[in-house]
PDB file of C-alpha atoms in Angstrom:
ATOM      1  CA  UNK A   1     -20.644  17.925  14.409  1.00 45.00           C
ATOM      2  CA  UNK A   2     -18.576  19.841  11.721  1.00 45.00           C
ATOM      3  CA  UNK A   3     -16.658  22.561  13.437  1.00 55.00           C
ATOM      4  CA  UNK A   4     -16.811  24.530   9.646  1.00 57.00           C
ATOM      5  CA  UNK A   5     -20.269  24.492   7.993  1.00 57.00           C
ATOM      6  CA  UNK A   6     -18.443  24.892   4.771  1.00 61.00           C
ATOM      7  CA  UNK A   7     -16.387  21.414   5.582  1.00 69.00           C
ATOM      8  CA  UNK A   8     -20.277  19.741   5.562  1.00 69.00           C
ATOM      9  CA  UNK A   9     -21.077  21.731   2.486  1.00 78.00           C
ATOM     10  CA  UNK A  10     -18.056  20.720   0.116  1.00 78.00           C
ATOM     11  CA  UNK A  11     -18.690  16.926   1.658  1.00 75.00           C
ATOM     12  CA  UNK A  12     -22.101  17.194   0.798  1.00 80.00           C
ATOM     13  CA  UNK A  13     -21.584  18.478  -2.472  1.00 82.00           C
ATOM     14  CA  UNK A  14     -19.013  15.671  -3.223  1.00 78.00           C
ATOM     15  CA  UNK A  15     -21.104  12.836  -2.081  1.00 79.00           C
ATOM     16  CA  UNK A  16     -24.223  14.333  -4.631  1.00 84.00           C
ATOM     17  CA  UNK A  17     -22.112  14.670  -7.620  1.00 81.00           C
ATOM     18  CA  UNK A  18     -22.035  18.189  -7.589  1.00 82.00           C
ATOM     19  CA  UNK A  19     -18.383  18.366  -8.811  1.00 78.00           C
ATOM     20  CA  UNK A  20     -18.012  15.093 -10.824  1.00 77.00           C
ATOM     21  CA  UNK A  21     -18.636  16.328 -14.643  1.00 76.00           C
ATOM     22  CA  UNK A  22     -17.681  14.831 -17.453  1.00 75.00           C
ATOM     23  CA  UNK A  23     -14.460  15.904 -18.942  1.00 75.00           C
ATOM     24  CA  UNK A  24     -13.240  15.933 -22.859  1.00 83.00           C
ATOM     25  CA  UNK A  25      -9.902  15.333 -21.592  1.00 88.00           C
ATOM     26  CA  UNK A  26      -7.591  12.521 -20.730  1.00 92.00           C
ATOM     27  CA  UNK A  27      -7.424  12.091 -17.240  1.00 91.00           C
ATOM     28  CA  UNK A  28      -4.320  10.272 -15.820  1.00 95.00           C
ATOM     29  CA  UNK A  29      -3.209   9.181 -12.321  1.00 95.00           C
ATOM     30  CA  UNK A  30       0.540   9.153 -11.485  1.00 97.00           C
ATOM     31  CA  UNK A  31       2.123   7.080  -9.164  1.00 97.00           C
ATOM     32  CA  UNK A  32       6.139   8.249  -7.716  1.00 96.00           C
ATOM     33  CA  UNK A  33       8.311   6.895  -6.009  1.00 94.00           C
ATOM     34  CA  UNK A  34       8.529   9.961  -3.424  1.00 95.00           C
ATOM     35  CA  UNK A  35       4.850   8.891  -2.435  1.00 95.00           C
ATOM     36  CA  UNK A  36       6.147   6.206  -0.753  1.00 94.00           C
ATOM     37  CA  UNK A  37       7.638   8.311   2.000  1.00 94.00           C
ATOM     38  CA  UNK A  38       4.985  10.114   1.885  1.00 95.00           C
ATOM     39  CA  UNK A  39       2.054   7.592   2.394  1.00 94.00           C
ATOM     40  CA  UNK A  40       1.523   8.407   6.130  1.00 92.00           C
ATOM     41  CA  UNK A  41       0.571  11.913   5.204  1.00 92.00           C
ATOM     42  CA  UNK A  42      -1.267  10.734   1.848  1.00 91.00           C
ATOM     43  CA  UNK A  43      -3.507   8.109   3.879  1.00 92.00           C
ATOM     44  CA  UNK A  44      -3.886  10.566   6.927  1.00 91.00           C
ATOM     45  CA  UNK A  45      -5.807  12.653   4.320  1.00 86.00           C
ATOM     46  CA  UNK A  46      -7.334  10.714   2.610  1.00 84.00           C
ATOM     47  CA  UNK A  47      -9.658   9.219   5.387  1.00 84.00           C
ATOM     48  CA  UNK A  48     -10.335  12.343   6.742  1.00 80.00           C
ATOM     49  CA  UNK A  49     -12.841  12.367   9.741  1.00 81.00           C
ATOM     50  CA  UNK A  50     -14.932  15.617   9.167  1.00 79.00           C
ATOM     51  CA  UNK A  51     -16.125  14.912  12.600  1.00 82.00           C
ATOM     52  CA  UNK A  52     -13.390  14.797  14.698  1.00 85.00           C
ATOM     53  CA  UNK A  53     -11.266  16.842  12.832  1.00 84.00           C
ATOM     54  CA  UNK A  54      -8.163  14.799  11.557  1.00 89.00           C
ATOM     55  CA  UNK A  55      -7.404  10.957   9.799  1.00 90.00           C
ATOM     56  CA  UNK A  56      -5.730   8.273  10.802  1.00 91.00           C
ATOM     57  CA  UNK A  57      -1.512   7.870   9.371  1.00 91.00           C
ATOM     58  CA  UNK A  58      -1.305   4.182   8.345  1.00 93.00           C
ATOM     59  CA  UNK A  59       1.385   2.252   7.390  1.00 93.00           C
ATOM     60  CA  UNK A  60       3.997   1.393   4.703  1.00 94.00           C
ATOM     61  CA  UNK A  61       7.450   0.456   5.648  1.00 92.00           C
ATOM     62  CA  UNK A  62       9.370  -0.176   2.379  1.00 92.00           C
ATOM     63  CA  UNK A  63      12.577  -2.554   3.517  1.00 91.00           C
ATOM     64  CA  UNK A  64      14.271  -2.456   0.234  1.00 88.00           C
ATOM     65  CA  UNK A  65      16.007  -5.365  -1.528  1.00 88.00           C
ATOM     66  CA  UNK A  66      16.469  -8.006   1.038  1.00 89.00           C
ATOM     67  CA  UNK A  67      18.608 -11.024   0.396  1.00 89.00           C
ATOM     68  CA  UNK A  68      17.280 -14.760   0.809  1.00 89.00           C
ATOM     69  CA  UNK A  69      19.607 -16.398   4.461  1.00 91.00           C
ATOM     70  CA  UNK A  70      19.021 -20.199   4.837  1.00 88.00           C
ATOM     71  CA  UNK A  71      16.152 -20.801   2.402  1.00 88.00           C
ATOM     72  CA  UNK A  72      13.736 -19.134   5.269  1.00 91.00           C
ATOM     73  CA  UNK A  73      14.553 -15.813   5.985  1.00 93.00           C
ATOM     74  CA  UNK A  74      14.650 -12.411   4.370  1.00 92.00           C
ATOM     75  CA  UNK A  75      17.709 -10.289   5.830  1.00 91.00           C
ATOM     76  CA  UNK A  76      16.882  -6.428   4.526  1.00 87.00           C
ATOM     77  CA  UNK A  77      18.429  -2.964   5.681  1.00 77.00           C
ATOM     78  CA  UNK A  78      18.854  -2.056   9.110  1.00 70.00           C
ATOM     79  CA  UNK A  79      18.863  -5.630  10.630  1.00 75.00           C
ATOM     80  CA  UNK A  80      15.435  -6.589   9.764  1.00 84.00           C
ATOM     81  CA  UNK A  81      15.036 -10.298   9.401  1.00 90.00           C
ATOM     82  CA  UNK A  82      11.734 -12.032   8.663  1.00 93.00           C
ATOM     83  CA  UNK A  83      11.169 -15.615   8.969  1.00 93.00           C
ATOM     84  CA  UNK A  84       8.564 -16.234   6.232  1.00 92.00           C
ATOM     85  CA  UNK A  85       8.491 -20.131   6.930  1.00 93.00           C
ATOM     86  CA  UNK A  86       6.861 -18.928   9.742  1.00 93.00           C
ATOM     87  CA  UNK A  87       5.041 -15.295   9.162  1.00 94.00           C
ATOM     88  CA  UNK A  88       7.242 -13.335  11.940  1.00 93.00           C
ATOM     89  CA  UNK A  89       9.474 -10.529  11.814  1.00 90.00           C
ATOM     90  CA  UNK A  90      12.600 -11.006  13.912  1.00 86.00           C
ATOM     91  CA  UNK A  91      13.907  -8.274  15.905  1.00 78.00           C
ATOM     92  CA  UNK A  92      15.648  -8.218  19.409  1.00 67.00           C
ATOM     93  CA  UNK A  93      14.987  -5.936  22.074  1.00 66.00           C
ATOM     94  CA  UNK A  94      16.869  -5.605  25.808  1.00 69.00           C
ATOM     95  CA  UNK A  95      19.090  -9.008  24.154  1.00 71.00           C
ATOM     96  CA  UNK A  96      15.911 -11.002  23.764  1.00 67.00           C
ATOM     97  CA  UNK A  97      14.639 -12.536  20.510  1.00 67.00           C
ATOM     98  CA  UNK A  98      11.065 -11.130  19.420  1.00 71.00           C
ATOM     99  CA  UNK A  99       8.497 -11.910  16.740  1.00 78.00           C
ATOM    100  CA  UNK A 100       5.876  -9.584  15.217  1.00 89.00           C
ATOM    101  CA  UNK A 101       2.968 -11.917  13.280  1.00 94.00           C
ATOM    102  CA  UNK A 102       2.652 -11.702   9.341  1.00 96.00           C
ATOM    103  CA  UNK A 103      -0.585 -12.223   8.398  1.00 96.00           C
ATOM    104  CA  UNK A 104      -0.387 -12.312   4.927  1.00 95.00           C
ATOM    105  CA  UNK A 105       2.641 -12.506   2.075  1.00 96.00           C
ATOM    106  CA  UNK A 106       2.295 -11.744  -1.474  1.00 96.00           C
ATOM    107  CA  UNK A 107       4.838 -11.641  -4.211  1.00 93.00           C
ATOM    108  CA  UNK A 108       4.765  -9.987  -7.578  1.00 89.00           C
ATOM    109  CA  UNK A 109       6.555 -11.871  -9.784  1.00 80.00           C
ATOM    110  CA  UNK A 110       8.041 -10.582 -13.635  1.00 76.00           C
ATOM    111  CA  UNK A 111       4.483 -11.865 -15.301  1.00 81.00           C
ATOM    112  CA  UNK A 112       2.234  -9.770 -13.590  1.00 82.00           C
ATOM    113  CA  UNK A 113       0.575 -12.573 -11.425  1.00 88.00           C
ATOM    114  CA  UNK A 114       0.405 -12.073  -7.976  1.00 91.00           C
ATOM    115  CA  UNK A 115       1.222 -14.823  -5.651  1.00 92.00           C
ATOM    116  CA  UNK A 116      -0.275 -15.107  -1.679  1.00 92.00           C
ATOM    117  CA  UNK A 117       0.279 -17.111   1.368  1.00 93.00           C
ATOM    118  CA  UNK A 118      -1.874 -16.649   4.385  1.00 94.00           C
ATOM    119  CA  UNK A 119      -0.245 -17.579   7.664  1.00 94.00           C
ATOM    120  CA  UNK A 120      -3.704 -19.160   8.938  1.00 92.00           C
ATOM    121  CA  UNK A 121      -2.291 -19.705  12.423  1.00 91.00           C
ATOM    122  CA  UNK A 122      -1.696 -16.038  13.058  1.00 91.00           C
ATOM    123  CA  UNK A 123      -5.656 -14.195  13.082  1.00 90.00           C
ATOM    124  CA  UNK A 124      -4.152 -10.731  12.464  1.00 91.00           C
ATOM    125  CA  UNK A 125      -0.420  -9.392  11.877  1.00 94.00           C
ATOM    126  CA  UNK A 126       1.332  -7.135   8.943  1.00 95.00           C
ATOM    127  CA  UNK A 127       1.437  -7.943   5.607  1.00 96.00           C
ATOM    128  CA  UNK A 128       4.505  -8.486   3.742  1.00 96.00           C
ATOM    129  CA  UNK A 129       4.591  -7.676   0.248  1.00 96.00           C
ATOM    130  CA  UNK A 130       7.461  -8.274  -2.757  1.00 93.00           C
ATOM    131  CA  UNK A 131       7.829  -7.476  -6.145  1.00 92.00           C
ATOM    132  CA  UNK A 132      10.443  -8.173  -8.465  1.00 88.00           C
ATOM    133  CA  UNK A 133      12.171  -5.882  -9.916  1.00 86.00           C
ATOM    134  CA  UNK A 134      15.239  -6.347 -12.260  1.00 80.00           C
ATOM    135  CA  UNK A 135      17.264  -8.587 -10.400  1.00 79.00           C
ATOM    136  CA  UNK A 136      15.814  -8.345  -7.027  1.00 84.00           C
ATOM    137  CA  UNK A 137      13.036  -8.117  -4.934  1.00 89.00           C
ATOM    138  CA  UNK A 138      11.768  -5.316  -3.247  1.00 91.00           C
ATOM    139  CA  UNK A 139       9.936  -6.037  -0.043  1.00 94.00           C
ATOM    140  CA  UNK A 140       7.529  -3.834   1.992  1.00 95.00           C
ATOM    141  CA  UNK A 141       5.340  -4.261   5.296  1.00 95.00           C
ATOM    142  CA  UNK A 142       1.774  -2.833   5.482  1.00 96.00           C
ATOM    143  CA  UNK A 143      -0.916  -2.774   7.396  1.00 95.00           C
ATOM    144  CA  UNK A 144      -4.719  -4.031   6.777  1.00 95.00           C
ATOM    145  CA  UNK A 145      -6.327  -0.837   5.756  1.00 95.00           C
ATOM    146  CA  UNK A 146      -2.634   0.258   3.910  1.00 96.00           C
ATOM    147  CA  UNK A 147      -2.739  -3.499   1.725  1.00 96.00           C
ATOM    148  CA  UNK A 148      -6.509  -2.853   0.656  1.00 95.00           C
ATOM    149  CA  UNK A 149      -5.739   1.225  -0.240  1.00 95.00           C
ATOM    150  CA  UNK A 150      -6.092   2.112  -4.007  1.00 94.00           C
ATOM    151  CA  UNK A 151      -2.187   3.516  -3.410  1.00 95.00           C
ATOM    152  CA  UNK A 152      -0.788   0.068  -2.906  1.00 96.00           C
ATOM    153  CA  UNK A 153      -2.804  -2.065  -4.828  1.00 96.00           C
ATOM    154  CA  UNK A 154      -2.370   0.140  -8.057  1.00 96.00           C
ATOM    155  CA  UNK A 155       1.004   1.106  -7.619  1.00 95.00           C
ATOM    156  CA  UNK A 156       2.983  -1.056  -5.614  1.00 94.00           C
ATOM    157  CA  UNK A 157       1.363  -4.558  -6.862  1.00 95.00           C
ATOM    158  CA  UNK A 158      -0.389  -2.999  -9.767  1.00 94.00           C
ATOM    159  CA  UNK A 159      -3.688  -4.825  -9.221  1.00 93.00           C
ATOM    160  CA  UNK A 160      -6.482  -2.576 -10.754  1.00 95.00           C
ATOM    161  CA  UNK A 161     -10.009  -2.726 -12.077  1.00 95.00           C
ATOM    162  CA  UNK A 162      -9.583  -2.926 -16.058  1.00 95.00           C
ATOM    163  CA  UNK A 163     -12.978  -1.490 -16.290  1.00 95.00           C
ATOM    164  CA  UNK A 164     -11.709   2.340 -14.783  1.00 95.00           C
ATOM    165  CA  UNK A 165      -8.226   2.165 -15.464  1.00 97.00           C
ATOM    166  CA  UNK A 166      -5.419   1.276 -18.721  1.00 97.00           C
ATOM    167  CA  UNK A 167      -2.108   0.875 -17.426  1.00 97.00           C
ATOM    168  CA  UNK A 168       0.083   3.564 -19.481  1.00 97.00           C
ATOM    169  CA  UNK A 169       3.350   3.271 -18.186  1.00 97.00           C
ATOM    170  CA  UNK A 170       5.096   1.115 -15.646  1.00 94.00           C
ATOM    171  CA  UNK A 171       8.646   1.797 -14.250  1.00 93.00           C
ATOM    172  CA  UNK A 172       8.139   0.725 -10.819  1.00 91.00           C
ATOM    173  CA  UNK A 173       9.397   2.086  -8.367  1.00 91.00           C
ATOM    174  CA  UNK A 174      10.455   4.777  -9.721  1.00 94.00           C
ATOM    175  CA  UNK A 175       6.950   5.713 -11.721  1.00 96.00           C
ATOM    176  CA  UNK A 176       3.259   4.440 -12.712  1.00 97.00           C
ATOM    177  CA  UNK A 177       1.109   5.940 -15.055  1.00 98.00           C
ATOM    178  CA  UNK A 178      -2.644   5.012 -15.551  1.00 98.00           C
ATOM    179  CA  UNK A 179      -5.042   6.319 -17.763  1.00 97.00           C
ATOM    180  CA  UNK A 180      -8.459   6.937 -16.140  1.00 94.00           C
ATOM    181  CA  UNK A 181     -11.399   4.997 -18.819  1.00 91.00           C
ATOM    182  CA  UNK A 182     -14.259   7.738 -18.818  1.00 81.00           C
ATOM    183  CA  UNK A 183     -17.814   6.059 -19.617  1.00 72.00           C
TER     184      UNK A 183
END
């Protein structure tokens, strides 16, 4: 089982509340834009298998501003080009043409509102996300558990639960500040 006993203990202790008091002060959670780079790491921890002894890296590819090529297709940095029409991500290898499956695209636009199209044809792929940003888009490509992590839905498409959180300051990418609502 747990190859330190005091691993199960500090677990244990988390999971009864032992170290979840109230607090007088403001708590706040930041968001950077180093994180990004550092999501593999963040997420490897942060699903830590006491058991086994190590997490799982997922991932979060951020493709920067890509520009819009025959009303279908995203070109971005370092010859990525995505056929969104279609949900695949266009890449060649040994001179043939290849396609890796989106399985899901959302946009961000300037409102707030967040905008998806499932590609019901493919049953699982990545998902490709964009949010505006001044006078472009910035696209990235996550996986399942990555779209559904706290990191990316607060931060990257700012999608929270009003209830726990008040959005204090938002200058994404580079920085976004929530305050955490204590009951």
């Amino acid at each position: 089982l747990y190859k330190n006993p005091i691993d199960k203990e500090v677990m244990e202790g988390i999971l009864q509340g032992k170290f979840s008091n109230p607090s007088n002060r403001n708590i706040y959670w930041l968001f950077t834009i180093d994180q990004i780079k550092k999501y593999p790491w963040i997420s490897y921890f942060g699903n830590w298998d006491f058991n086994k002894q190590k997490g799982k890296h997922q991932f979060l590819h951020n493709l920067g501003i890509c520009k819009i090529k025959k009303k279908y297709f995203l070109v971005c940095s370092k010859g990525k080009v995505i056929d969104i029409k279609n949900g695949l991500i266009l890449f060649k290898l040994k001179n043939k043409l290849l396609g890796q499956k989106l399985k899901l695209f959302v946009i961000r636009d300037t409102s707030g509102k967040l905008l998806r199209y499932v590609y019901k044809k493919h049953s699982r792929g990545l998902y490709l996300e964009g949010i505006k940003v001044g006078n472009g888009i910035i696209y990235f490509l996550v996986n399942k558990p990555t779209f559904y992590s706290m990191f990316n839905q607060m931060y990257i498409l700012r999608n929270y639960d009003k209830n726990y959180f008040e959005l204090v300051y938002d200058h994404f990418p580079v920085s976004v500040l929530y305050k955490v609502k204590v009951k």
